[in-house]
CSV table of C-alpha atoms and ligand atoms in Angstrom, one decimal:
chain,number,residue,atom,x,y,z
A,1,UNK,CA,0.2,-0.1,0.2
A,2,UNK,CA,1.4,3.3,-0.8
A,3,UNK,CA,2.4,5.5,2.0
A,4,UNK,CA,-0.3,8.3,1.3
A,5,UNK,CA,-3.0,5.6,1.1
A,6,UNK,CA,-1.9,4.2,4.6
A,7,UNK,CA,-2.0,7.7,6.2
A,8,UNK,CA,-5.6,7.9,5.1
A,9,UNK,CA,-6.3,4.4,6.5
A,10,UNK,CA,-4.5,5.3,9.7
A,11,UNK,CA,-6.4,8.5,10.1
A,12,UNK,CA,-9.9,6.9,9.3
A,13,UNK,CA,-9.0,3.8,11.9
A,14,UNK,CA,-7.8,6.5,14.6
A,15,UNK,CA,-11.2,8.3,14.5
A,16,UNK,CA,-13.1,4.7,14.3
A,17,UNK,CA,-11.4,3.4,17.2
A,18,UNK,CA,-11.6,6.7,19.5
A,19,UNK,CA,-15.5,6.4,18.7
A,20,UNK,CA,-15.7,2.7,19.2
A,21,UNK,CA,-13.3,1.9,22.1
A,22,UNK,CA,-13.0,-1.8,23.4
A,23,UNK,CA,-14.7,-3.3,20.3
A,24,UNK,CA,-11.9,-5.3,18.8
A,25,UNK,CA,-14.2,-7.1,16.5
A,26,UNK,CA,-15.9,-4.3,15.2
A,27,UNK,CA,-12.5,-2.6,14.4
A,28,UNK,CA,-10.8,-5.6,12.9
A,29,UNK,CA,-13.7,-5.8,10.2
A,30,UNK,CA,-13.9,-2.0,9.6
A,31,UNK,CA,-10.3,-2.0,8.9
A,32,UNK,CA,-10.5,-4.6,6.6
A,33,UNK,CA,-13.0,-2.9,4.3
A,34,UNK,CA,-11.3,0.4,5.2
A,35,UNK,CA,-8.0,-0.8,3.3
A,36,UNK,CA,-9.6,-2.1,0.4
A,37,UNK,CA,-12.0,0.7,-0.4
A,38,UNK,CA,-9.7,3.7,0.5
A,39,UNK,CA,-8.4,4.1,-3.0
A,40,UNK,CA,-11.9,4.2,-4.3
A,41,UNK,CA,-12.6,6.9,-1.7
A,42,UNK,CA,-9.7,8.7,-2.5
A,43,UNK,CA,-10.5,8.7,-6.3
A,44,UNK,CA,-13.9,10.0,-5.9
A,45,UNK,CA,-14.7,13.3,-4.7
A,46,UNK,CA,-18.7,12.2,-4.1
A,47,UNK,CA,-17.6,9.6,-1.6
A,48,UNK,CA,-15.4,12.1,0.3
A,49,UNK,CA,-17.6,14.9,0.3
A,50,UNK,CA,-20.4,12.9,1.5
A,51,UNK,CA,-18.3,10.8,4.2
A,52,UNK,CA,-19.8,7.6,2.8
A,53,UNK,CA,-17.3,5.6,4.7
A,54,UNK,CA,-17.8,7.4,8.2
A,55,UNK,CA,-21.6,7.0,7.3
A,56,UNK,CA,-21.4,3.2,6.6
A,57,UNK,CA,-19.3,2.7,9.7
A,58,UNK,CA,-21.9,3.8,12.0
A,59,UNK,CA,-25.1,1.9,12.3
A,60,UNK,CA,-28.4,3.5,11.8
A,61,UNK,CA,-29.4,2.5,15.5
A,62,UNK,CA,-28.9,-0.2,18.1
A,63,UNK,CA,-31.9,-1.4,20.1
A,64,UNK,CA,-30.7,-2.8,23.3
A,65,UNK,CA,-33.2,-4.6,25.7
A,66,UNK,CA,-33.6,-6.8,28.7
A,67,UNK,CA,-35.0,-10.3,28.6
A,68,UNK,CA,-36.1,-11.8,31.5
A,69,UNK,CA,-37.4,-15.4,31.8
A,70,UNK,CA,-37.8,-18.3,34.4
A,71,UNK,CA,-36.0,-21.8,34.3
A,72,UNK,CA,-37.7,-25.0,35.1
A,73,UNK,CA,-37.2,-24.4,38.8
A,74,UNK,CA,-38.7,-21.2,38.7
A,75,UNK,CA,-35.5,-19.3,39.3
A,76,UNK,CA,-35.4,-15.8,37.2
A,77,UNK,CA,-32.8,-15.1,34.8
A,78,UNK,CA,-32.0,-11.6,33.2
A,79,UNK,CA,-30.1,-11.5,29.8
A,80,UNK,CA,-29.1,-8.6,27.4
A,81,UNK,CA,-30.4,-8.9,23.8
A,82,UNK,CA,-29.8,-6.3,20.9
A,83,UNK,CA,-30.6,-5.5,17.3
A,84,UNK,CA,-28.1,-3.9,15.6
A,85,UNK,CA,-30.0,-2.2,12.5
A,86,UNK,CA,-26.8,-1.3,10.4
A,87,UNK,CA,-27.9,0.0,7.1
A,88,UNK,CA,-30.8,-0.1,5.0
A,89,UNK,CA,-29.9,2.0,1.9
A,90,UNK,CA,-30.8,-0.9,-0.6
A,91,UNK,CA,-33.5,-2.9,1.1
A,92,UNK,CA,-34.9,-3.5,4.4
A,93,UNK,CA,-32.5,-4.8,7.4
A,94,UNK,CA,-31.8,-8.2,7.1
A,95,UNK,CA,-29.4,-10.5,9.2
A,96,UNK,CA,-29.4,-13.4,11.9
A,97,UNK,CA,-29.9,-13.5,15.5
A,98,UNK,CA,-27.1,-15.2,17.5
A,99,UNK,CA,-27.6,-16.8,21.0
A,100,UNK,CA,-24.3,-17.4,22.6
A,101,UNK,CA,-22.6,-16.4,25.9
A,102,UNK,CA,-19.8,-14.3,24.2
A,103,UNK,CA,-22.3,-11.9,22.3
A,104,UNK,CA,-21.8,-8.1,22.9
A,105,UNK,CA,-22.1,-5.1,21.1
A,106,UNK,CA,-18.7,-5.4,19.5
A,107,UNK,CA,-19.5,-8.8,18.1
A,108,UNK,CA,-22.8,-8.0,16.9
A,109,UNK,CA,-21.6,-4.6,15.2
A,110,UNK,CA,-18.8,-6.4,13.0
A,111,UNK,CA,-21.7,-9.0,11.9
A,112,UNK,CA,-24.0,-6.1,11.1
A,113,UNK,CA,-21.4,-4.2,9.4
A,114,UNK,CA,-20.1,-7.5,7.2
A,115,UNK,CA,-23.8,-8.2,6.6
A,116,UNK,CA,-24.4,-4.8,4.7
A,117,UNK,CA,-21.8,-5.8,2.1
A,118,UNK,CA,-22.5,-9.4,1.8
A,119,UNK,CA,-26.1,-8.8,1.3
A,120,UNK,CA,-25.2,-6.3,-1.3
A,121,UNK,CA,-23.1,-8.8,-3.1
A,122,UNK,CA,-26.2,-11.4,-3.3
A,123,UNK,CA,-27.5,-9.0,-5.7
A,124,UNK,CA,-31.1,-8.9,-3.7
A,125,UNK,CA,-32.6,-6.0,-2.1
A,126,UNK,CA,-31.5,-6.3,1.4
A,127,UNK,CA,-29.7,-4.0,3.8
A,128,UNK,CA,-27.5,-5.4,6.8
A,129,UNK,CA,-28.4,-6.0,10.4
A,130,UNK,CA,-27.6,-8.6,13.1
A,131,UNK,CA,-29.0,-9.2,16.6
A,132,UNK,CA,-29.0,-11.6,19.4
A,133,UNK,CA,-28.5,-12.2,23.4
A,134,UNK,CA,-26.0,-13.6,25.8
A,135,UNK,CA,-28.0,-16.4,26.4
A,136,UNK,CA,-26.6,-19.9,26.1
A,137,UNK,CA,-28.9,-22.6,24.9
A,138,UNK,CA,-26.6,-25.4,25.7
A,139,UNK,CA,-27.7,-27.5,28.8
A,140,UNK,CA,-31.4,-25.7,28.5
A,141,UNK,CA,-34.4,-27.8,28.2
A,142,UNK,CA,-36.8,-27.2,25.4
A,143,UNK,CA,-39.3,-25.4,27.5
A,144,UNK,CA,-36.5,-23.0,28.8
A,145,UNK,CA,-35.4,-22.2,25.4
A,146,UNK,CA,-39.2,-21.5,24.4
A,147,UNK,CA,-39.7,-19.3,27.2
A,148,UNK,CA,-36.7,-17.2,26.4
A,149,UNK,CA,-37.4,-17.0,22.5
A,150,UNK,CA,-41.1,-15.9,23.7
A,151,UNK,CA,-39.6,-13.2,26.1
A,152,UNK,CA,-37.2,-11.9,23.7
A,153,UNK,CA,-39.8,-11.6,20.7
A,154,UNK,CA,-42.2,-10.0,23.2
A,155,UNK,CA,-39.9,-7.0,22.9
A,156,UNK,CA,-38.3,-7.3,19.4
A,157,UNK,CA,-41.4,-7.7,17.3
A,158,UNK,CA,-42.1,-4.1,17.8
A,159,UNK,CA,-38.8,-3.3,15.9
A,160,UNK,CA,-39.0,-5.5,13.1
A,161,UNK,CA,-41.6,-6.2,10.3
A,162,UNK,CA,-41.7,-7.8,6.7
A,163,UNK,CA,-40.6,-4.5,5.0
A,164,UNK,CA,-38.6,-3.2,7.9
A,165,UNK,CA,-36.3,-5.7,9.4
A,166,UNK,CA,-36.2,-9.9,8.7
A,167,UNK,CA,-34.2,-11.7,11.4
A,168,UNK,CA,-32.8,-15.1,10.8
A,169,UNK,CA,-30.8,-17.7,12.6
A,170,UNK,CA,-27.2,-17.8,13.3
A,171,UNK,CA,-25.2,-19.7,16.1
A,172,UNK,CA,-27.5,-21.1,18.8
A,173,UNK,CA,-30.5,-20.1,16.6
A,174,UNK,CA,-31.8,-22.8,14.4
A,175,UNK,CA,-35.2,-24.4,13.3
A,176,UNK,CA,-36.1,-25.0,17.2
A,177,UNK,CA,-35.6,-21.2,18.1
A,178,UNK,CA,-37.0,-20.0,14.9
A,179,UNK,CA,-40.3,-21.6,15.6
A,180,UNK,CA,-40.6,-20.3,19.0
A,181,UNK,CA,-39.4,-16.8,17.9
A,182,UNK,CA,-42.0,-16.6,14.9
A,183,UNK,CA,-44.9,-18.0,17.1
A,184,UNK,CA,-44.8,-15.3,19.5
A,185,UNK,CA,-44.1,-12.7,16.7
A,186,UNK,CA,-47.5,-13.7,14.8
A,187,UNK,CA,-49.2,-13.9,18.3
A,188,UNK,CA,-47.8,-10.1,19.1
A,189,UNK,CA,-48.6,-8.9,15.7
A,190,UNK,CA,-51.8,-10.9,14.7
A,191,UNK,CA,-50.3,-11.1,11.4
A,192,UNK,CA,-49.1,-14.0,9.4
A,193,UNK,CA,-46.1,-12.4,7.2
A,194,UNK,CA,-42.8,-13.5,6.2
A,195,UNK,CA,-40.6,-11.3,9.0
A,196,UNK,CA,-38.5,-14.2,9.9
A,197,UNK,CA,-36.6,-16.5,7.7
A,198,UNK,CA,-35.3,-20.0,8.2
A,199,UNK,CA,-38.9,-20.8,9.3
A,200,UNK,CA,-40.2,-24.6,9.2
A,201,UNK,CA,-41.3,-26.0,6.0
A,202,UNK,CA,-45.0,-26.1,7.2
A,203,UNK,CA,-45.1,-22.6,7.9
A,204,UNK,CA,-43.6,-20.5,5.1
A,205,UNK,CA,-39.9,-21.6,5.2
A,206,UNK,CA,-37.8,-22.2,2.1
A,207,UNK,CA,-36.5,-25.7,0.7
A,208,UNK,CA,-32.9,-25.4,0.6
A,209,UNK,CA,-32.5,-22.5,3.3
A,210,UNK,CA,-31.1,-25.1,6.1
A,211,UNK,CA,-28.6,-26.4,3.4
A,212,UNK,CA,-28.2,-23.1,1.8
A,213,UNK,CA,-24.8,-21.5,3.7
A,214,UNK,CA,-22.9,-24.7,3.7
A,215,UNK,CA,-23.6,-25.7,0.1
A,216,UNK,CA,-22.9,-21.9,-1.0
A,217,UNK,CA,-19.6,-22.2,0.8
A,218,UNK,CA,-18.6,-25.2,-1.0
A,219,UNK,CA,-20.1,-23.8,-4.5
A,220,UNK,CA,-17.7,-20.8,-3.9
A,221,UNK,CA,-14.7,-23.0,-3.3
A,222,UNK,CA,-15.7,-24.7,-6.3
A,223,UNK,CA,-15.4,-21.6,-8.4
A,224,UNK,CA,-12.5,-20.3,-7.0
A,225,UNK,CA,-10.9,-24.1,-7.9
A,226,UNK,CA,-12.2,-24.1,-11.4
A,227,UNK,CA,-10.7,-20.8,-12.3
A,228,UNK,CA,-7.6,-22.5,-11.9
A,229,UNK,CA,-8.5,-25.3,-14.0
A,230,UNK,CA,-9.1,-27.7,-10.7
A,231,UNK,CA,-12.0,-28.9,-8.8
A,232,UNK,CA,-12.9,-30.8,-5.3
A,233,UNK,CA,-13.0,-34.0,-6.5
A,234,UNK,CA,-10.3,-36.2,-4.5
A,235,UNK,CA,-9.2,-33.3,-2.5
A,236,UNK,CA,-8.9,-33.7,1.5
A,237,UNK,CA,-11.3,-31.3,3.1
A,238,UNK,CA,-11.1,-30.2,6.7
A,239,UNK,CA,-13.9,-28.3,8.3
A,240,UNK,CA,-14.5,-26.7,11.8
A,241,UNK,CA,-17.9,-26.5,13.4
A,242,UNK,CA,-20.4,-29.2,13.4
A,243,UNK,CA,-23.3,-26.8,13.3
A,244,UNK,CA,-25.6,-26.0,10.6
A,245,UNK,CA,-23.1,-24.6,8.2
A,246,UNK,CA,-20.4,-27.1,8.8
A,247,UNK,CA,-22.9,-30.2,8.4
A,248,UNK,CA,-24.3,-28.9,4.9
A,249,UNK,CA,-20.8,-27.8,3.6
A,250,UNK,CA,-19.7,-31.3,4.4
A,251,UNK,CA,-22.8,-32.7,2.5
A,252,UNK,CA,-21.9,-30.7,-0.6
A,253,UNK,CA,-18.4,-31.3,-0.2
A,254,UNK,CA,-19.0,-35.3,-0.3
A,255,UNK,CA,-21.3,-35.1,-3.0
A,256,UNK,CA,-18.8,-33.3,-5.5
A,257,UNK,CA,-16.3,-35.9,-4.5
A,258,UNK,CA,-14.3,-34.4,-1.9
A,259,UNK,CA,-12.9,-36.3,1.5
A,260,UNK,CA,-14.1,-34.7,4.4
A,261,UNK,CA,-11.4,-35.7,7.2
A,262,UNK,CA,-12.2,-33.2,10.1
A,263,UNK,CA,-15.2,-31.7,11.9
A,264,UNK,CA,-15.4,-29.9,15.2
A,265,UNK,CA,-17.0,-28.2,18.0
A,266,UNK,CA,-16.1,-26.0,20.8
A,267,UNK,CA,-14.7,-29.5,22.6
A,268,UNK,CA,-11.9,-30.2,20.1
A,269,UNK,CA,-11.9,-32.0,16.6
A,270,UNK,CA,-12.6,-35.6,15.1
A,271,UNK,CA,-10.0,-36.7,12.6
A,272,UNK,CA,-11.5,-39.4,10.4
A,273,UNK,CA,-8.7,-40.4,7.9
A,274,UNK,CA,-11.4,-42.9,6.2
A,275,UNK,CA,-13.3,-39.7,5.3
A,276,UNK,CA,-16.9,-38.7,6.6
A,277,UNK,CA,-19.4,-40.7,4.3
A,278,UNK,CA,-23.2,-40.1,3.8
A,279,UNK,CA,-23.8,-42.6,6.4
A,280,UNK,CA,-21.6,-40.9,9.0
A,281,UNK,CA,-23.0,-37.7,8.3
A,282,UNK,CA,-26.6,-38.7,8.9
A,283,UNK,CA,-25.1,-39.9,12.2
A,284,UNK,CA,-23.7,-36.3,12.9
A,285,UNK,CA,-27.0,-34.9,11.6
A,286,UNK,CA,-28.8,-36.8,14.2
A,287,UNK,CA,-26.2,-36.0,16.8
A,288,UNK,CA,-26.2,-32.4,16.2
A,289,UNK,CA,-29.8,-31.5,15.0
A,290,UNK,CA,-31.7,-33.9,17.2
A,291,UNK,CA,-29.9,-35.0,20.3
A,292,UNK,CA,-27.8,-31.6,20.6
A,293,UNK,CA,-24.6,-33.7,21.5
A,294,UNK,CA,-20.9,-33.4,21.4
A,295,UNK,CA,-18.7,-34.2,18.3
A,296,UNK,CA,-16.4,-36.4,20.4
A,297,UNK,CA,-19.4,-39.1,20.5
A,298,UNK,CA,-18.5,-39.5,16.6
A,299,UNK,CA,-15.6,-41.5,17.9
A,300,UNK,CA,-17.7,-44.0,20.1
A,301,UNK,CA,-19.5,-44.8,16.9
A,302,UNK,CA,-16.8,-44.7,14.6
A,303,UNK,CA,-13.7,-45.8,16.7
A,304,UNK,CA,-11.2,-45.6,13.8
A,305,UNK,CA,-11.7,-42.0,14.3
A,306,UNK,CA,-9.6,-40.1,16.7
A,307,UNK,CA,-10.9,-37.2,18.9
A,308,UNK,CA,-8.4,-34.3,19.8
A,309,UNK,CA,-9.5,-32.2,22.5
A,310,UNK,CA,-9.3,-28.4,22.8
A,311,UNK,CA,-7.9,-27.9,19.6
A,312,UNK,CA,-9.0,-26.7,16.4
A,313,UNK,CA,-8.7,-29.0,13.2
A,314,UNK,CA,-6.2,-26.8,11.4
A,315,UNK,CA,-3.1,-29.3,11.8
A,316,UNK,CA,-4.8,-32.0,9.7
A,317,UNK,CA,-3.0,-31.8,6.4
A,318,UNK,CA,-5.7,-31.0,3.5
A,319,UNK,CA,-6.0,-29.2,0.1
A,320,UNK,CA,-9.3,-27.5,1.4
A,321,UNK,CA,-10.1,-25.7,4.5
A,322,UNK,CA,-13.7,-24.9,5.0
A,323,UNK,CA,-13.6,-22.5,8.8
A,324,UNK,CA,-17.6,-22.9,9.9
A,325,UNK,CA,-17.7,-22.4,13.5
A,326,UNK,CA,-17.2,-18.8,14.8
A,327,UNK,CA,-14.8,-15.6,14.3
A,328,UNK,CA,-11.2,-15.7,14.7
A,329,UNK,CA,-11.1,-19.4,15.2
A,330,UNK,CA,-8.0,-19.5,12.7
A,331,UNK,CA,-4.8,-17.6,13.4
A,332,UNK,CA,-1.8,-16.9,11.5
A,333,UNK,CA,0.1,-19.8,13.0
A,334,UNK,CA,-2.8,-22.0,11.8
A,335,UNK,CA,-2.6,-20.5,8.3
A,336,UNK,CA,0.9,-21.0,8.0
A,337,UNK,CA,0.6,-24.6,9.1
A,338,UNK,CA,-2.3,-25.2,6.4
A,339,UNK,CA,-0.2,-23.5,3.7
A,340,UNK,CA,3.0,-25.7,5.0
A,341,UNK,CA,0.5,-28.8,4.3
A,342,UNK,CA,-0.2,-27.6,0.9
A,343,UNK,CA,-3.9,-25.7,1.2
A,344,UNK,CA,-5.1,-24.7,-2.1
A,345,UNK,CA,-8.4,-23.1,-1.0
A,346,UNK,CA,-9.9,-21.6,2.1
A,347,UNK,CA,-13.6,-20.9,1.9
A,348,UNK,CA,-15.1,-18.9,4.9
A,349,UNK,CA,-18.5,-20.7,5.9
A,350,UNK,CA,-18.2,-18.7,9.2
A,351,UNK,CA,-18.2,-14.8,9.4
A,352,UNK,CA,-14.7,-13.5,10.0
A,353,UNK,CA,-13.5,-16.9,11.2
A,354,UNK,CA,-9.8,-15.9,10.0
A,355,UNK,CA,-7.9,-13.2,12.2
A,356,UNK,CA,-6.5,-10.3,10.4
A,357,UNK,CA,-3.0,-11.9,10.4
A,358,UNK,CA,-4.3,-15.1,9.1
A,359,UNK,CA,-5.9,-13.3,6.2
A,360,UNK,CA,-2.6,-11.6,5.1
A,361,UNK,CA,-0.7,-14.8,5.4
A,362,UNK,CA,-3.5,-16.3,3.1
A,363,UNK,CA,-3.2,-13.2,0.8
A,364,UNK,CA,0.4,-13.0,0.7
A,365,UNK,CA,0.9,-16.6,-0.1
A,366,UNK,CA,-1.8,-16.4,-2.9
A,367,UNK,CA,-3.8,-19.1,-1.5
A,368,UNK,CA,-7.3,-19.0,-3.0
A,369,UNK,CA,-9.2,-17.3,-0.1
A,370,UNK,CA,-12.9,-16.7,-0.4
A,371,UNK,CA,-14.0,-14.2,2.7
A,372,UNK,CA,-17.1,-14.9,4.5
A,373,UNK,CA,-18.8,-11.9,3.0
A,374,UNK,CA,-18.9,-13.6,-0.3
A,375,UNK,CA,-18.3,-17.4,0.4
A,376,UNK,CA,-21.1,-17.6,3.0
A,377,UNK,CA,-23.7,-15.3,1.5
A,378,UNK,CA,-25.7,-18.3,0.0
A,379,UNK,CA,-27.5,-18.4,3.5
A,380,UNK,CA,-29.0,-15.0,3.4
A,381,UNK,CA,-29.3,-15.2,-0.6
A,382,UNK,CA,-31.9,-18.1,0.1
A,383,UNK,CA,-33.4,-15.8,3.0
A,384,UNK,CA,-34.0,-13.5,0.4
A,385,UNK,CA,-35.6,-16.2,-1.8
A,386,UNK,CA,-37.7,-17.2,1.2
A,387,UNK,CA,-38.9,-13.8,1.5
A,388,UNK,CA,-40.1,-13.6,-2.1
A,389,UNK,CA,-41.9,-17.0,-1.9
A,390,UNK,CA,-43.8,-15.5,1.1
A,391,UNK,CA,-44.6,-12.3,-0.7
A,392,UNK,CA,-45.7,-14.3,-3.6
A,393,UNK,CA,-47.5,-16.6,-1.2
A,394,UNK,CA,-45.7,-19.5,-3.2
A,395,UNK,CA,-43.5,-22.1,-2.2
A,396,UNK,CA,-40.7,-23.1,-5.0
A,397,UNK,CA,-39.4,-26.6,-5.5
A,398,UNK,CA,-35.8,-27.8,-4.2
A,399,UNK,CA,-34.4,-27.8,-7.7
A,400,UNK,CA,-35.6,-24.2,-8.4
A,401,UNK,CA,-34.2,-22.9,-5.0
A,402,UNK,CA,-30.9,-24.7,-5.6
A,403,UNK,CA,-30.7,-23.6,-8.9
A,404,UNK,CA,-30.8,-20.1,-7.9
A,405,UNK,CA,-28.7,-20.6,-5.2
A,406,UNK,CA,-25.9,-21.7,-7.7
A,407,UNK,CA,-26.8,-18.9,-9.8
A,408,UNK,CA,-26.4,-16.4,-7.1
A,409,UNK,CA,-23.0,-18.0,-6.0
A,410,UNK,CA,-21.8,-18.2,-9.4
A,411,UNK,CA,-22.7,-14.4,-9.8
A,412,UNK,CA,-20.7,-13.4,-6.6
A,413,UNK,CA,-17.7,-15.0,-7.6
A,414,UNK,CA,-17.7,-13.3,-11.0
A,415,UNK,CA,-18.3,-10.0,-9.0
A,416,UNK,CA,-15.4,-10.5,-6.8
A,417,UNK,CA,-13.1,-11.6,-9.8
A,418,UNK,CA,-14.3,-8.2,-11.7
A,419,UNK,CA,-13.4,-6.0,-8.8
A,420,UNK,CA,-10.4,-8.1,-7.4
A,421,UNK,CA,-8.3,-9.1,-10.5
A,422,UNK,CA,-4.7,-8.1,-10.6
A,423,UNK,CA,-3.1,-9.6,-13.7
A,424,UNK,CA,-3.7,-13.3,-13.4
A,425,UNK,CA,-4.6,-13.1,-9.8
A,426,UNK,CA,-7.9,-12.4,-7.8
A,427,UNK,CA,-7.8,-11.1,-4.7
A,428,UNK,CA,-11.2,-12.0,-3.3
A,429,UNK,CA,-11.0,-9.9,-0.3
A,430,UNK,CA,-10.4,-6.7,-2.1
A,431,UNK,CA,-13.1,-7.8,-4.9
A,432,UNK,CA,-16.0,-8.6,-2.4
A,433,UNK,CA,-15.1,-5.5,-0.3
A,434,UNK,CA,-15.3,-2.8,-3.2
A,435,UNK,CA,-18.1,-4.6,-5.0
A,436,UNK,CA,-20.3,-4.4,-1.8
A,437,UNK,CA,-19.1,-0.9,-0.9
A,438,UNK,CA,-19.9,0.7,-4.4
A,439,UNK,CA,-23.4,-0.7,-4.5
A,440,UNK,CA,-24.4,0.5,-1.1
A,441,UNK,CA,-22.3,3.9,-1.3
A,442,UNK,CA,-24.1,4.9,-4.6
A,443,UNK,CA,-27.6,4.1,-3.1
A,444,UNK,CA,-26.7,6.3,-0.2
A,445,UNK,CA,-25.3,9.2,-2.6
A,446,UNK,CA,-28.9,9.0,-4.0
A,447,UNK,CA,-30.6,10.1,-0.8
A,448,UNK,CA,-28.5,12.9,0.0
A,449,UNK,CA,-27.2,13.6,3.2
A,450,UNK,CA,-28.8,11.5,6.3
B,501,NDP,P1,-24.3,-23.5,14.9
B,501,NDP,O1,-25.0,-22.8,16.1
B,501,NDP,O2,-25.3,-24.3,14.2
B,501,NDP,O3,-23.0,-24.2,14.7
B,501,NDP,C1,-22.1,-23.6,15.5
B,501,NDP,C2,-20.6,-24.5,15.4
B,501,NDP,O4,-19.7,-23.7,15.9
B,501,NDP,C3,-20.9,-25.3,16.4
B,501,NDP,O5,-20.1,-26.4,16.2
B,501,NDP,C4,-20.2,-24.6,17.6
B,501,NDP,O6,-19.6,-25.6,18.8
B,501,NDP,C5,-19.0,-24.1,16.9
B,501,NDP,N1,-18.7,-23.1,17.8
B,501,NDP,C6,-19.2,-21.9,18.0
B,501,NDP,N2,-18.7,-21.0,18.8
B,501,NDP,C7,-17.4,-21.4,19.1
B,501,NDP,C8,-16.4,-21.2,19.8
B,501,NDP,N3,-16.3,-19.9,20.5
B,501,NDP,N4,-15.1,-22.1,19.5
B,501,NDP,C9,-15.3,-23.0,19.0
B,501,NDP,N5,-16.2,-23.5,18.2
B,501,NDP,C10,-17.5,-22.8,18.4
B,501,NDP,O7,-24.2,-22.1,14.0
B,501,NDP,P2,-24.0,-21.8,12.4
B,501,NDP,O8,-23.5,-23.3,12.0
B,501,NDP,O9,-25.2,-21.4,12.1
B,501,NDP,O10,-23.2,-20.7,12.3
B,501,NDP,C11,-21.8,-21.1,12.0
B,501,NDP,C12,-20.9,-19.8,11.7
B,501,NDP,O11,-21.6,-19.4,10.3
B,501,NDP,C13,-21.0,-18.5,12.4
B,501,NDP,O12,-20.0,-17.7,12.2
B,501,NDP,C14,-22.1,-17.8,11.7
B,501,NDP,O13,-22.3,-16.4,11.8
B,501,NDP,C15,-21.9,-18.2,10.2
B,501,NDP,N6,-23.0,-17.9,9.3
B,501,NDP,C16,-24.2,-18.6,9.5
B,501,NDP,C17,-25.0,-18.7,8.6
B,501,NDP,C18,-26.4,-19.4,8.8
B,501,NDP,O14,-27.2,-19.4,8.1
B,501,NDP,N7,-26.8,-20.0,9.8
B,501,NDP,C19,-25.0,-18.1,7.4
B,501,NDP,C20,-23.8,-17.5,7.4
B,501,NDP,C21,-22.9,-17.4,8.2
B,501,NDP,P3,-20.5,-25.8,20.1
B,501,NDP,O15,-21.5,-26.2,19.8
B,501,NDP,O16,-19.4,-26.7,20.9
B,501,NDP,O17,-20.6,-24.5,20.5
B,502,2IT,O1,-24.3,-14.3,8.6
B,502,2IT,C1,-25.6,-14.7,8.0
B,502,2IT,O2,-25.7,-14.5,6.9
B,502,2IT,C2,-26.4,-15.3,8.5
B,502,2IT,N1,-26.5,-15.8,9.8
B,502,2IT,C3,-27.8,-15.7,7.8
B,502,2IT,C4,-28.9,-14.2,7.7
B,502,2IT,C5,-30.2,-14.4,7.1
B,502,2IT,O3,-30.9,-13.3,7.2
B,502,2IT,O4,-30.4,-15.3,6.7
């Protein structure tokens, strides 16, 4: 980066840090975008005069509220919930809800900020938002989760709407939670409209939404490899996480001929050198989606596999790595290990799973690196398709939704190439950040100063 560019990035980031102290995840997400788009900002007096970047880095509003609920013993609990409505320049606010003890303002602001760019990349009319609570669903009974979801929606419903803000799932929020949340929304509003996505198939959900993020992440990896005349067939694939995104990333990777040799959760990872096949994956689905068990139980069922407690799976040699668990789960040392072991492609199913230093290592070494805001956009894209179906009062077939998902992932990849190409090389980080920025910035300029 030229020194004048670096001066501008530093100046912008100094301001952002002093305005948002103690928010390391948010600062990290903004810094990456700032580096990518500063040349565009310096090149265009309209962006500079309108303070577009400053405006983009400030959420429209953050709603914070108390969620009070009773556990099965009658003890009362108090949690804190948020909805960060980041930017609705190109469509109503859209983004998931996360239930995890680590949820705080910094985490939800980074997620909401990234969502703005991701949603723009899908080509669908969706603004960016994120929400959630510092509630830990682990170890809670179904009825406790139900009471929590109902209590949360009793407040949230007044801030959302089918043309205002449409929440969905994320970590700790899956089919069960969406059912409880949507049920309470419908009751509070006395209206049945598509204000949430990821709904069950009997009440307005879309086919392929459950699979969409993981499938999309693998489609993105496939496109990156295809540009180099390569493919997934015969490649060893290491996946972190074993939740919604990881499971369906594994399913698609296996279907396309990849050999999935590792999966993880917060307790550690399983290494199955024989590969996870369809039958083993069915076991993982039942373990995680039904029984809410731990990934180490895989080794009780398949004793050839080895469990490694308390560590991430990045030391397992592979050609394709799919981080699908959480932010900053892959650091610079892990990136160097992956490269040392011959990794070709990294496609981020999770949001910001690679630390800033790890991203630098991948980019410097010209690894095919698909950043989350491009590679995991398939989930929110099919959420957008769920909204379309709800508005039309129609339900599309599986094939139709998957075809549209594939089309959108192809377009996102193409857009990243257009905006990130430098000679033969494509920097997907630059491509994704610039393409998302230009679309949202142009819309913001149209509205004047606000
Ligand atoms: P799930 O709750 O279904 O699964 C999360 C998985 O990640 C679990 O295996 C969990 O392990 C693991 N995990 C979570 N936090 C940590 C942690 N701090 N350390 C280690 N492992 C952890 O969530 P999703 O699969 O939906 O989400 C995974 C990622 O994908 C998130 O980054 C999310 O933002 C992103 N994403 C999700 C989309 C969606 O449609 N669901 C769309 C786009 C991105 P454990 O059970 O032990 O906690
Ligand atoms: O990070 C994400 O894109 C999601 N959790 C999905 C959001 C959505 O609205 O489907």
